[in-house]
Coordinates of C-alpha atoms and ligand atoms in Angstrom, one line a residue:
Chain A
M1 CA -3.3 7.9 1.5
R2 CA -7.0 7.7 0.8
I3 CA -8.6 6.6 4.0
T4 CA -11.5 4.7 2.4
Y5 CA -9.1 2.5 0.5
A6 CA -7.0 1.9 3.6
A7 CA -10.2 1.0 5.4
R8 CA -11.1 -1.5 2.7
M9 CA -7.7 -3.0 3.0
A10 CA -8.3 -3.3 6.8
R11 CA -11.6 -5.1 6.0
L12 CA -9.7 -7.6 3.8
D13 CA -7.4 -8.1 6.8
L14 CA -10.3 -8.7 9.0
S15 CA -11.7 -11.4 6.7
L16 CA -8.3 -13.1 6.7
L17 CA -8.0 -12.9 10.5
W18 CA -11.5 -14.4 10.8
R19 CA -10.3 -17.4 8.7
N20 CA -7.1 -17.8 10.7
R21 CA -7.9 -19.5 14.0
T22 CA -4.5 -19.0 15.6
G23 CA -4.4 -15.4 14.7
L24 CA -7.9 -15.0 16.1
F25 CA -7.0 -16.8 19.3
S26 CA -4.0 -14.6 20.0
A27 CA -6.1 -11.5 19.3
V28 CA -8.9 -12.5 21.6
G29 CA -7.4 -15.2 23.9
M30 CA -4.3 -13.4 24.9
P31 CA -6.0 -10.5 26.7
L32 CA -8.3 -12.9 28.5
L33 CA -5.3 -14.9 29.7
F34 CA -3.5 -11.9 30.9
G35 CA -6.7 -10.6 32.5
A36 CA -7.0 -13.8 34.5
L37 CA -3.4 -13.5 35.6
L38 CA -4.2 -10.2 37.3
L39 CA -6.8 -11.8 39.7
P40 CA -4.5 -13.3 42.3
A41 CA -2.7 -9.9 42.8
R42 CA -5.8 -8.2 44.1
G43 CA -5.3 -6.4 47.4
E44 CA -1.5 -6.1 47.4
V45 CA 0.2 -2.8 46.9
R46 CA 3.0 -2.0 44.5
D47 CA 4.6 1.3 43.8
G48 CA 1.9 3.1 45.7
V49 CA -1.0 1.6 43.8
E50 CA -2.8 -1.7 43.9
S51 CA -0.6 -4.3 42.3
G52 CA -3.3 -5.8 40.1
L53 CA -3.8 -2.4 38.6
F54 CA -0.1 -1.7 38.4
A55 CA 0.4 -4.9 36.4
G56 CA -2.8 -4.2 34.5
T57 CA -1.6 -0.8 33.3
G58 CA 1.7 -2.5 32.3
Y59 CA -0.3 -5.0 30.2
L60 CA -2.2 -2.2 28.6
A61 CA 1.1 -1.0 27.1
F62 CA 2.6 -4.5 26.7
F63 CA -0.3 -5.8 24.5
L64 CA 0.9 -3.4 21.9
I65 CA 3.9 -5.7 21.3
F66 CA 1.6 -8.7 20.4
A67 CA -1.2 -6.9 18.8
V68 CA 0.8 -4.6 16.6
F69 CA 4.5 -5.5 16.6
T70 CA 4.9 -9.3 16.5
N71 CA 1.6 -9.5 14.6
L72 CA 2.7 -7.1 11.9
V73 CA 6.2 -8.7 11.6
A74 CA 4.5 -12.1 11.0
V75 CA 1.8 -10.7 8.6
L76 CA 4.2 -8.6 6.5
T77 CA 6.8 -11.4 6.2
T78 CA 4.2 -14.1 5.3
R79 CA 2.6 -11.8 2.7
R80 CA 5.9 -10.9 1.2
E81 CA 7.0 -14.5 0.9
D82 CA 3.7 -15.8 -0.5
L83 CA 3.7 -12.9 -3.0
S84 CA 0.4 -11.5 -1.8
L85 CA 2.1 -8.1 -1.0
K86 CA 3.2 -7.9 -4.6
R87 CA -0.2 -9.0 -5.7
L88 CA -1.9 -6.2 -3.6
R89 CA 0.6 -3.8 -5.1
A90 CA -0.3 -4.8 -8.6
G91 CA -3.7 -3.1 -8.1
A92 CA -4.6 0.5 -7.9
L93 CA -3.9 0.8 -4.1
G94 CA -1.0 2.9 -3.1
D95 CA 1.8 1.5 -0.9
T96 CA 0.7 3.5 2.2
E97 CA -2.9 2.3 1.7
I98 CA -1.8 -1.3 1.6
L99 CA 0.4 -1.1 4.7
G100 CA -1.8 1.5 6.4
G101 CA -4.8 -0.8 6.1
S102 CA -3.0 -3.6 8.0
V103 CA -1.9 -1.1 10.6
L104 CA -5.4 0.1 10.9
L105 CA -6.7 -3.3 11.7
A106 CA -3.9 -4.3 14.0
G107 CA -4.2 -0.9 15.8
G108 CA -8.0 -1.2 16.0
L109 CA -7.7 -4.7 17.6
Y110 CA -5.2 -3.3 20.1
L111 CA -7.6 -0.5 21.0
A112 CA -10.4 -3.0 21.4
Q113 CA -8.2 -5.1 23.7
I114 CA -7.4 -2.0 25.7
G115 CA -11.1 -1.2 26.1
L116 CA -11.8 -4.7 27.4
L117 CA -8.9 -4.6 29.8
V118 CA -9.8 -1.2 31.2
L119 CA -13.3 -2.4 31.7
F120 CA -12.0 -5.5 33.5
M121 CA -9.8 -3.4 35.7
S122 CA -12.5 -0.9 36.6
T123 CA -15.0 -3.5 37.5
V124 CA -13.6 -6.9 38.5
L125 CA -10.4 -5.4 39.9
G126 CA -12.2 -2.5 41.5
G127 CA -10.0 0.1 39.8
R128 CA -11.0 3.4 38.3
L129 CA -11.7 4.6 34.8
P130 CA -8.7 6.4 33.2
A131 CA -8.1 9.8 34.8
N132 CA -6.9 11.3 31.5
P133 CA -8.5 9.5 28.6
L134 CA -7.2 11.8 26.0
L135 CA -3.6 11.4 27.1
L136 CA -4.2 7.7 27.1
V137 CA -5.5 7.5 23.6
V138 CA -2.8 9.8 22.2
G139 CA -0.1 7.8 23.8
L140 CA -1.6 4.6 22.4
L141 CA -1.8 6.1 18.9
F142 CA 1.9 7.1 19.2
G143 CA 2.7 3.6 20.3
I144 CA 0.9 2.0 17.4
A145 CA 2.7 4.2 14.9
V146 CA 6.2 3.6 16.4
F147 CA 5.8 -0.2 16.6
A148 CA 4.2 -0.5 13.2
L149 CA 7.3 1.2 11.7
L150 CA 9.6 -1.0 13.7
A151 CA 7.6 -4.0 12.6
A152 CA 8.0 -3.0 8.9
G153 CA 11.7 -2.7 9.4
V154 CA 12.1 -6.0 11.3
S155 CA 10.0 -7.9 8.7
G156 CA 12.5 -6.8 6.1
I157 CA 15.3 -8.7 7.9
T158 CA 13.1 -11.7 8.6
P159 CA 13.8 -14.4 5.9
N160 CA 10.5 -16.2 6.3
A161 CA 7.3 -16.5 8.4
D162 CA 8.8 -19.3 10.6
M163 CA 11.6 -16.9 11.6
A164 CA 9.3 -14.1 12.5
Q165 CA 9.0 -15.2 16.2
L166 CA 12.8 -15.3 16.4
T167 CA 13.5 -11.9 14.9
S168 CA 10.8 -10.1 16.9
M169 CA 12.0 -11.8 20.2
P170 CA 14.8 -9.3 21.1
I171 CA 12.5 -6.2 21.1
L172 CA 9.8 -8.2 22.8
M173 CA 12.0 -9.4 25.6
V174 CA 13.8 -6.1 26.1
C175 CA 10.5 -4.3 26.4
L176 CA 9.0 -6.9 28.7
V177 CA 11.9 -6.8 31.1
G178 CA 13.2 -3.3 30.8
S179 CA 10.1 -1.1 30.5
G180 CA 8.7 -1.7 33.9
V181 CA 5.7 -3.6 32.7
M182 CA 5.6 -6.1 35.5
V183 CA 7.8 -4.6 38.2
P184 CA 8.8 -1.0 39.0
L185 CA 12.4 -0.2 38.1
D186 CA 12.9 2.0 41.2
G187 CA 15.3 -0.3 42.9
L188 CA 17.7 -0.4 40.0
P189 CA 20.9 1.7 39.7
E190 CA 20.5 5.1 38.1
W191 CA 22.2 4.3 34.8
V192 CA 20.1 1.2 34.3
R193 CA 17.0 3.2 34.8
T194 CA 18.2 5.8 32.3
V195 CA 18.8 3.2 29.7
A196 CA 15.5 1.5 30.5
E197 CA 13.6 4.8 29.9
L198 CA 15.0 4.9 26.4
L199 CA 13.5 1.6 25.3
P200 CA 10.7 1.9 22.8
L201 CA 7.9 0.7 25.0
S202 CA 9.0 2.7 28.1
P203 CA 7.3 5.9 27.1
L204 CA 4.0 4.1 26.6
V205 CA 4.2 2.4 30.0
E206 CA 4.8 5.8 31.6
I207 CA 2.1 7.6 29.7
V208 CA -0.5 4.8 30.3
R209 CA 0.1 4.7 34.0
T210 CA 0.1 8.5 34.3
A211 CA -3.1 8.7 32.3
Y212 CA -4.8 5.9 34.1
F213 CA -4.0 6.7 37.7
G214 CA -3.7 10.5 37.4
L215 CA -0.4 10.2 39.2
D216 CA 3.0 11.2 37.8
F217 CA 4.5 7.8 36.8
T218 CA 7.3 9.5 34.8
V219 CA 9.4 9.9 37.9
A220 CA 10.7 7.3 40.3
G221 CA 9.8 7.2 43.9
A222 CA 6.5 8.8 45.1
H223 CA 4.0 9.6 42.3
A224 CA 2.4 12.9 42.9
P225 CA -1.2 13.5 41.7
V226 CA -1.3 15.4 38.4
G227 CA -4.1 17.4 36.8
F228 CA -5.0 17.4 33.1
L229 CA -2.3 19.8 31.8
A230 CA 0.3 18.7 34.4
A231 CA 0.0 15.1 33.1
W232 CA 0.7 16.2 29.6
A233 CA 3.7 18.2 30.8
A234 CA 5.0 15.3 32.8
C235 CA 4.8 13.1 29.7
G236 CA 6.7 15.5 27.4
E237 CA 9.9 13.6 27.7
A238 CA 8.2 10.3 27.0
F239 CA 6.7 11.7 23.8
A240 CA 10.1 13.0 22.8
I241 CA 11.5 9.5 23.2
F242 CA 8.6 8.1 21.2
G243 CA 9.5 10.7 18.5
L244 CA 13.0 9.4 18.3
W245 CA 11.8 5.9 18.0
A246 CA 9.4 6.9 15.3
L247 CA 12.4 8.3 13.4
A248 CA 14.4 5.2 14.0
G249 CA 11.4 3.0 12.9
W250 CA 10.9 5.1 9.8
W251 CA 14.6 4.8 8.9
A252 CA 14.6 1.0 9.6
S253 CA 11.5 0.5 7.4
R254 CA 13.0 2.6 4.7
R255 CA 16.2 0.7 4.8
W256 CA 14.9 -2.9 5.3
F257 CA 11.3 -3.3 4.3
R258 CA 10.8 -5.2 1.1
W259 CA 7.7 -5.9 -1.0
E260 CA 9.1 -9.0 -2.7
P261 CA 11.1 -12.0 -1.6
R262 CA 14.7 -12.0 -2.3
H263 CA 15.5 -13.9 -5.5
G264 CA 16.7 -17.5 -5.5
Chain B
M1 CA -3.0 15.1 -26.4
E2 CA -1.4 11.7 -25.9
T3 CA 0.7 10.1 -28.5
T4 CA -0.6 7.0 -30.3
A5 CA 1.8 4.6 -28.5
A6 CA 0.3 3.1 -25.4
V7 CA 3.7 1.8 -24.3
R8 CA 7.1 3.0 -25.4
V9 CA 10.4 1.4 -24.3
T10 CA 13.7 3.0 -25.3
G11 CA 17.0 1.4 -24.6
L12 CA 15.8 -0.3 -21.4
R13 CA 18.5 -2.0 -19.3
Q14 CA 17.9 -3.7 -16.0
R15 CA 20.4 -5.4 -13.8
Y16 CA 20.3 -7.6 -10.7
G17 CA 23.6 -7.2 -9.1
D18 CA 26.2 -7.9 -11.7
F19 CA 23.8 -9.7 -13.9
E20 CA 22.2 -7.8 -16.8
A21 CA 18.7 -9.3 -17.2
V22 CA 17.6 -6.8 -19.8
A23 CA 20.4 -5.5 -22.0
G24 CA 19.1 -2.6 -24.0
I25 CA 15.7 -3.2 -25.7
S26 CA 13.4 -0.8 -27.5
F27 CA 9.9 -1.4 -28.7
E28 CA 6.5 0.2 -28.9
V29 CA 3.0 -1.0 -28.4
R30 CA 0.4 0.9 -30.3
R31 CA -3.0 1.7 -28.9
G32 CA -5.4 -1.1 -29.4
E33 CA -2.9 -3.7 -30.5
L34 CA -1.8 -6.9 -29.0
F35 CA 2.0 -7.2 -28.7
A36 CA 3.6 -10.4 -27.6
L37 CA 7.0 -10.8 -26.0
L38 CA 8.2 -14.2 -26.8
G39 CA 11.1 -15.9 -25.2
T40 CA 12.4 -18.9 -23.2
N41 CA 12.7 -18.8 -19.4
G42 CA 15.1 -16.2 -18.2
A43 CA 15.0 -14.1 -21.4
G44 CA 14.0 -11.0 -19.4
K45 CA 10.3 -10.8 -20.2
T46 CA 9.0 -10.6 -16.6
T47 CA 11.7 -8.0 -15.7
T48 CA 10.6 -5.9 -18.7
L49 CA 6.9 -6.2 -17.9
E50 CA 7.4 -5.4 -14.2
T51 CA 9.3 -2.3 -15.2
L52 CA 6.4 -1.2 -17.4
E53 CA 4.0 -1.9 -14.6
G54 CA 5.9 0.5 -12.3
F55 CA 7.3 -2.1 -9.8
R56 CA 10.8 -0.8 -10.3
P57 CA 12.5 2.1 -12.0
A58 CA 14.3 1.6 -15.3
G59 CA 17.9 0.9 -14.7
D60 CA 18.9 2.7 -17.9
G61 CA 16.8 4.0 -20.8
T62 CA 13.2 5.1 -20.5
V63 CA 9.8 3.4 -20.4
R64 CA 6.6 5.3 -20.9
V65 CA 3.0 4.1 -20.5
F66 CA 0.5 6.6 -22.0
G67 CA 3.4 9.1 -21.9
H68 CA 3.9 8.7 -18.1
D69 CA 6.8 7.2 -16.2
P70 CA 5.1 4.2 -14.7
Y71 CA 7.4 4.1 -11.6
R72 CA 7.4 7.8 -10.6
E73 CA 3.8 8.4 -11.7
R74 CA 2.4 5.2 -10.6
R75 CA -0.6 6.9 -9.2
E76 CA -1.6 8.4 -12.5
V77 CA -1.1 5.4 -14.7
R78 CA -1.9 2.4 -12.4
P79 CA -5.7 2.9 -12.5
R80 CA -5.5 2.6 -16.3
M81 CA -3.6 -0.7 -16.2
G82 CA -4.7 -4.2 -15.6
I83 CA -1.9 -6.5 -14.4
M84 CA -1.7 -10.2 -14.3
L85 CA 1.5 -11.2 -12.6
Q86 CA 3.4 -14.4 -13.5
E87 CA 2.6 -15.8 -10.1
G88 CA -0.7 -15.6 -8.1
G89 CA -0.3 -14.3 -4.6
F90 CA -4.0 -14.5 -3.7
F91 CA -5.1 -15.5 -0.2
G92 CA -5.8 -19.3 -0.2
D93 CA -8.3 -19.0 2.6
L94 CA -10.7 -16.7 0.7
T95 CA -13.2 -17.9 -1.8
V96 CA -13.2 -16.8 -5.4
A97 CA -16.2 -14.5 -4.9
E98 CA -14.7 -13.0 -1.7
T99 CA -11.5 -12.3 -3.5
V100 CA -13.1 -10.5 -6.4
R101 CA -15.3 -8.5 -4.1
H102 CA -12.4 -7.4 -1.9
W103 CA -10.3 -6.5 -4.9
S104 CA -13.1 -4.6 -6.6
G105 CA -13.2 -2.3 -3.6
F106 CA -9.6 -1.3 -4.4
V107 CA -10.5 0.0 -7.9
P108 CA -12.6 3.0 -8.6
G109 CA -15.6 2.1 -10.9
A110 CA -15.0 -1.6 -10.8
R111 CA -17.0 -4.2 -12.7
T112 CA -19.3 -6.3 -10.5
A113 CA -18.1 -9.6 -9.1
D114 CA -20.7 -11.5 -11.0
E115 CA -19.8 -9.8 -14.4
T116 CA -16.1 -10.5 -13.7
L117 CA -16.6 -14.1 -12.9
G118 CA -18.8 -14.6 -15.9
L119 CA -16.1 -13.0 -18.1
V120 CA -13.5 -15.6 -17.1
G121 CA -15.9 -18.5 -16.7
L122 CA -15.6 -18.9 -13.0
R123 CA -19.2 -18.3 -11.9
D124 CA -19.6 -21.9 -10.9
K125 CA -16.5 -21.7 -8.7
A126 CA -17.6 -18.6 -6.8
D127 CA -17.8 -20.3 -3.4
V128 CA -14.6 -22.4 -3.8
R129 CA -11.6 -21.5 -1.6
I130 CA -8.7 -20.3 -3.7
R131 CA -6.4 -23.0 -2.3
Q132 CA -8.7 -25.6 -3.9
L133 CA -8.5 -24.2 -7.4
S134 CA -6.5 -25.8 -10.2
G135 CA -3.6 -23.8 -11.6
G136 CA -5.6 -22.9 -14.7
Q137 CA -8.5 -21.7 -12.6
K138 CA -6.2 -19.5 -10.5
R139 CA -4.9 -17.9 -13.7
R140 CA -8.4 -17.2 -14.8
L141 CA -9.2 -15.5 -11.5
D142 CA -6.0 -13.6 -12.0
L143 CA -7.2 -12.4 -15.3
G144 CA -10.6 -11.5 -13.9
V145 CA -9.0 -9.4 -11.2
A146 CA -6.8 -7.6 -13.7
L147 CA -10.0 -6.7 -15.7
L148 CA -11.9 -5.3 -12.7
G149 CA -11.1 -1.7 -13.4
R150 CA -11.8 -1.9 -17.2
P151 CA -8.1 -1.2 -18.0
E152 CA -7.0 0.6 -21.1
V153 CA -3.8 -1.4 -21.2
L154 CA -3.4 -5.0 -20.0
F155 CA -0.2 -6.6 -19.0
L156 CA -0.3 -10.4 -19.0
D157 CA 2.7 -12.4 -17.9
E158 CA 2.4 -15.9 -19.2
P159 CA -1.4 -15.9 -19.0
T160 CA -2.0 -19.5 -20.1
T161 CA 1.0 -21.3 -18.6
G162 CA -0.2 -24.5 -16.9
M163 CA -3.6 -24.6 -18.6
D164 CA -5.2 -27.4 -20.5
P165 CA -6.0 -26.6 -24.1
E166 CA -9.6 -25.9 -23.5
A167 CA -9.0 -23.4 -20.8
R168 CA -6.3 -21.8 -23.0
H169 CA -8.7 -21.4 -25.9
A170 CA -11.2 -19.8 -23.5
I171 CA -8.6 -17.3 -22.3
W172 CA -7.6 -16.5 -25.9
A173 CA -11.2 -15.8 -26.7
V174 CA -11.5 -13.4 -23.8
V175 CA -8.3 -11.6 -24.8
R176 CA -9.4 -11.3 -28.4
D177 CA -12.7 -9.8 -27.3
L178 CA -10.9 -7.2 -25.2
V179 CA -8.6 -6.3 -28.0
A180 CA -11.6 -6.0 -30.3
D181 CA -13.1 -3.6 -27.8
G182 CA -10.0 -1.4 -28.0
T183 CA -7.9 -2.7 -25.1
T184 CA -4.2 -2.6 -25.6
V185 CA -2.5 -5.8 -24.5
L186 CA 1.1 -6.6 -23.9
L187 CA 1.6 -10.3 -23.1
T188 CA 4.6 -12.6 -22.6
T189 CA 4.5 -16.2 -23.5
H190 CA 6.7 -19.1 -24.5
Y191 CA 3.9 -20.7 -26.5
L192 CA 4.5 -19.9 -30.1
E193 CA 0.9 -20.8 -31.0
E194 CA -0.3 -18.2 -28.5
A195 CA 1.8 -15.4 -30.1
E196 CA 0.9 -16.6 -33.6
R197 CA -2.8 -16.6 -32.9
L198 CA -3.2 -13.5 -30.9
A199 CA -0.4 -11.0 -31.7
D200 CA -0.6 -8.1 -34.1
R201 CA 3.1 -7.8 -33.6
L202 CA 5.7 -9.6 -31.5
A203 CA 9.3 -9.5 -30.4
I204 CA 11.4 -12.5 -29.7
M205 CA 13.6 -11.9 -26.6
N206 CA 16.7 -13.9 -25.9
Y207 CA 19.3 -13.2 -23.1
G208 CA 17.9 -9.8 -22.4
R209 CA 17.9 -8.6 -26.0
I210 CA 15.2 -8.4 -28.7
A211 CA 16.4 -10.6 -31.6
V212 CA 13.6 -10.0 -34.0
A213 CA 10.4 -8.0 -34.0
G214 CA 7.5 -7.2 -36.3
T215 CA 4.3 -8.8 -37.4
V216 CA 4.3 -12.6 -37.6
A217 CA 4.6 -12.3 -41.4
E218 CA 7.5 -9.9 -41.2
V219 CA 9.3 -12.0 -38.7
I220 CA 8.9 -15.1 -40.8
A221 CA 9.8 -13.4 -44.0
G222 CA 13.5 -13.4 -44.7
Q223 CA 13.8 -16.7 -43.1
G224 CA 13.3 -18.5 -46.5
D225 CA 11.5 -21.7 -47.2
S226 CA 12.6 -25.3 -47.2
I227 CA 12.3 -28.4 -49.4
S228 CA 13.1 -31.9 -48.3
F229 CA 12.8 -35.5 -49.6
R230 CA 14.3 -38.8 -48.9
V231 CA 17.4 -39.4 -50.9
P232 CA 16.3 -42.1 -53.5
P233 CA 18.4 -45.3 -53.3
E234 CA 19.6 -44.9 -56.9
V235 CA 21.3 -41.6 -56.1
T236 CA 24.4 -41.0 -54.0
V237 CA 24.5 -38.0 -51.7
A238 CA 27.3 -36.6 -53.8
E239 CA 25.0 -36.6 -56.9
L240 CA 22.4 -34.4 -55.4
P241 CA 22.2 -31.2 -57.5
A242 CA 21.8 -27.7 -56.3
F243 CA 18.4 -26.0 -56.8
G244 CA 17.6 -22.4 -56.7
G245 CA 21.3 -21.8 -56.1
T246 CA 21.5 -23.8 -52.8
A247 CA 23.2 -27.1 -52.3
A248 CA 21.6 -30.0 -50.5
G249 CA 22.1 -30.6 -46.8
V250 CA 21.7 -34.1 -45.7
E251 CA 20.0 -35.2 -42.5
I252 CA 19.3 -38.7 -41.3
D253 CA 15.6 -38.9 -40.6
G254 CA 14.1 -42.2 -39.3
G255 CA 17.1 -44.1 -40.6
H256 CA 16.8 -42.6 -44.1
P257 CA 19.2 -40.0 -45.5
T258 CA 17.0 -36.9 -46.2
A259 CA 18.0 -34.1 -48.5
V260 CA 17.1 -30.6 -47.2
Y261 CA 17.3 -27.4 -49.2
A262 CA 17.1 -24.0 -47.6
V263 CA 15.6 -22.0 -50.4
P264 CA 16.0 -18.2 -50.3
R265 CA 12.9 -16.0 -50.2
H266 CA 10.6 -16.1 -53.2
G267 CA 12.7 -19.0 -54.7
L268 CA 10.4 -21.8 -53.7
Q269 CA 8.5 -22.2 -57.0
A270 CA 11.5 -22.1 -59.2
A271 CA 13.5 -24.5 -57.0
L272 CA 10.6 -26.9 -57.0
G273 CA 10.4 -26.8 -60.8
E274 CA 14.0 -27.6 -61.1
L275 CA 13.7 -30.4 -58.6
L276 CA 10.8 -32.0 -60.4
G277 CA 12.4 -31.7 -63.8
W278 CA 15.6 -33.5 -62.4
A279 CA 13.5 -36.3 -60.9
E280 CA 11.5 -36.7 -64.1
R281 CA 14.7 -36.9 -66.2
R282 CA 16.2 -39.5 -63.9
R283 CA 12.9 -41.3 -63.4
L284 CA 13.2 -41.0 -59.6
R285 CA 10.5 -41.4 -57.0
L286 CA 10.8 -38.7 -54.3
D287 CA 9.5 -40.2 -51.1
G288 CA 8.5 -37.9 -48.3
L289 CA 8.7 -34.8 -50.6
Q290 CA 7.9 -31.6 -48.6
A291 CA 8.0 -28.0 -49.4
R292 CA 7.2 -25.5 -46.6
S293 CA 7.5 -21.9 -45.7
A294 CA 9.5 -21.1 -42.6
S295 CA 7.3 -21.1 -39.5
L296 CA 7.5 -18.9 -36.4
E297 CA 8.9 -22.0 -34.7
D298 CA 11.8 -22.1 -37.1
V299 CA 12.6 -18.5 -36.4
F300 CA 12.2 -19.0 -32.7
L301 CA 14.4 -22.0 -32.5
R302 CA 17.1 -20.4 -34.6
T303 CA 16.9 -17.3 -32.3
V304 CA 17.2 -19.1 -29.0
E305 CA 19.9 -21.4 -30.3
G306 CA 22.0 -18.3 -30.8
D307 CA 25.0 -17.6 -28.7
P308 CA 24.6 -16.3 -25.2
R309 CA 26.1 -12.9 -24.7
Ligands
ADP1 N1 15.0 -10.4 -8.4 C1 15.9 -11.0 -9.1 N2 17.2 -11.0 -8.6 C2 18.2 -11.6 -9.4 N3 18.0 -12.1 -10.6 C3 16.8 -12.1 -11.1 C4 15.7 -11.5 -10.4 N4 14.6 -11.6 -11.2 C5 15.0 -12.2 -12.3 N5 16.3 -12.5 -12.3 C6 17.1 -13.2 -13.4 O1 17.0 -12.4 -14.5 C7 16.8 -13.1 -15.7 C8 15.5 -12.7 -16.4 O2 14.4 -13.1 -15.6 P1 12.9 -12.8 -16.0 O3 12.8 -11.4 -16.3 O4 12.1 -13.4 -15.0 O5 12.8 -13.7 -17.4 P2 11.6 -14.4 -18.0 O6 10.4 -13.8 -17.5 O7 11.8 -14.1 -19.5 O8 11.7 -15.8 -17.7 C9 16.8 -14.6 -15.2 O9 18.1 -15.1 -15.4 C10 16.5 -14.5 -13.8 O10 17.1 -15.6 -13.1
MG2 MG1 8.8 -14.6 -16.6

C-alpha cells in the first residue's frame, strides 16, 4: 500500500462525507448527543469511579461501532451496489489503497471524536486526562483494524444499502450489551463474564478504561492502580483477544467481501 | 524487449456457474491499432474485456497485456491501461471537475483536469454535479477519466451507447486522434457503423465465440454480392433464369415479388451482363434494379442469426 494514494482516497471520502448531510450528522452529532447524556450522571459512583466517567470511557470504545463498523458496512455496501467500488478499482489504485483510504478516514474521524470526548470528560465532567495515552492510542488503532475487517466481511453478506443497518445490528447490540459499555458486568455469573470478555469490543473497553483511569479494569471487583508497564501487562489478554478477532475479521473479509454486485 | 502485440488472448474461456459466457476465443491486438469486438448483448464482450483489464483471472486459456498477466500482475500493467467500463459508478454528488481532480490524484503523471475536460468537450460542464449529467455526458467523463494517465492501451466498453449522433461523432474524433498518436484501442460495440469507421480490425462475437475476424474488407469478402429487381409482370417466377451460376430467390417486398440473386465473389460484373442481356432480349423493364456488395451488416446479421450453442 502506498500511503499517499490511500490518503488521497481518504480525501475523496471526506469530500463525499461533506456532501452527505446524514453521514456528517452521525459523525459529528452522535458524539455531542452521547456527551450530553453523560451530564446527569455527574456525582454518582459506579465501579469505583465517577459514573459519568465510567460511562464516558465506555462511549470512547463504543463510538468505534458507529464511526468505523456500521459506517464502513454502509459505505462499502452502497459503493459496491452503485458500482463505484468497481470504478475505483478500474484506475491505478491498488485494492488495499482503495479500502485503506476509507478506513483511514473512518478511523481518523473516530480518533477526532475520541479527542473531543476526552476533552469534554476532562473539563465539563471534571475528570482527568488519560493516565496512559500510548496504551489508549494503540488500543484504539487495534480496535479500528479489527472492526474495519469485520465491516468488510459483513458488507459482503449485506445485499444492499438498505439492509446495512439490519446486518450490522447483531454485532452492534451484542457489543453494547455485553462489553460492559454502560454497566459493569461484575454482578453476572462467571461463565457469562467469560463469554462477554470474548466479544470483539470487550478488549477495547478494558484497554480504554485501564488507560484512562490508570486502574486495572481488566479484572472484576476492585481495580488496583497500575503504572505504565503494569497497565500494558494487564491488557495483554485483551490484546490477544483482539488478535483473534483480527484473524476472524481477516478470514470473514477474505471469504465474503465482494467488489461487485451479484449478477441478476 | 516486448513483442509487438499489445493484447494477446489465447483460448480464453470464462464461466459464471454452469454458464459459459466466453467459450474459447483467441485474438490479438497489435500495438497502435484499433480492434473492435462486435456483438449483440450477452455475446461475452464485457466478460472478455474485464478479463483483459485484470478484474478476474482467465477461467481457461491465457490473456496477456504487454506480455503480462493482467490479473496477477495488475500493479505492473494497470498504470499503462485506460479503462472505460460499460457502466459509470461515479459519485453523483461530486461535480465533473471535482471528479477529474480526485481521480487524477490516483494516477501518477496525470493530465490536468482542464486538459482532460477539453479533450472530451466537458469544459462548460465543469461545475455540474454528476447526477445532473445526461447519459452521453457521463460517458464522455468516463472517457476523460480513462485518459488521465495517458494510457498506452485503452479499453472502451460500449463507449457511445446512449449518445446522440453528434456526441458520438465527437467521441469518434477523440478516439481517432488517440490512435493516430499511437494509442492501442480495444473497444466493444454493437453499432456496426462504429466498428466500420474506427476499426483497423474487428471480430464478431456471438454466444461466447468469435464467428469471424479480420479487417472490415476481409470480413466482408467471401460473403458475395447481391443483385435484386422486381419481377416484371410479363415474367412468371418460374421463368427467372440463373445468372452467374445462381438461381433466383424470390422475396415479397412492398407487395411486389422481388428476385434476389446471391452472386459469388468476383461474379458481380458477369452476372449483371447476363441479366441485362436477358432483359434486352425479352424487352423487359427491370424496376428497382440493385446490385450491391455485401456490407458488414449482412455479415453481422448472418452471424448473429446463427444457432446458439
Ligand atoms: N457476473 C455474472 N454472473 C452471471 N452471469 C453473467 C455475469 N456477467 C455476465 N453474465 C452473463 O454472461 C453473458 C455474457 O455477458 P457479457 O460479457 O456482459 O456480454 P456482452 O458484454 O457482450 O453483452 C450474458 O449472458 C450475461 O448474462
Ligand atoms: Mg457488455
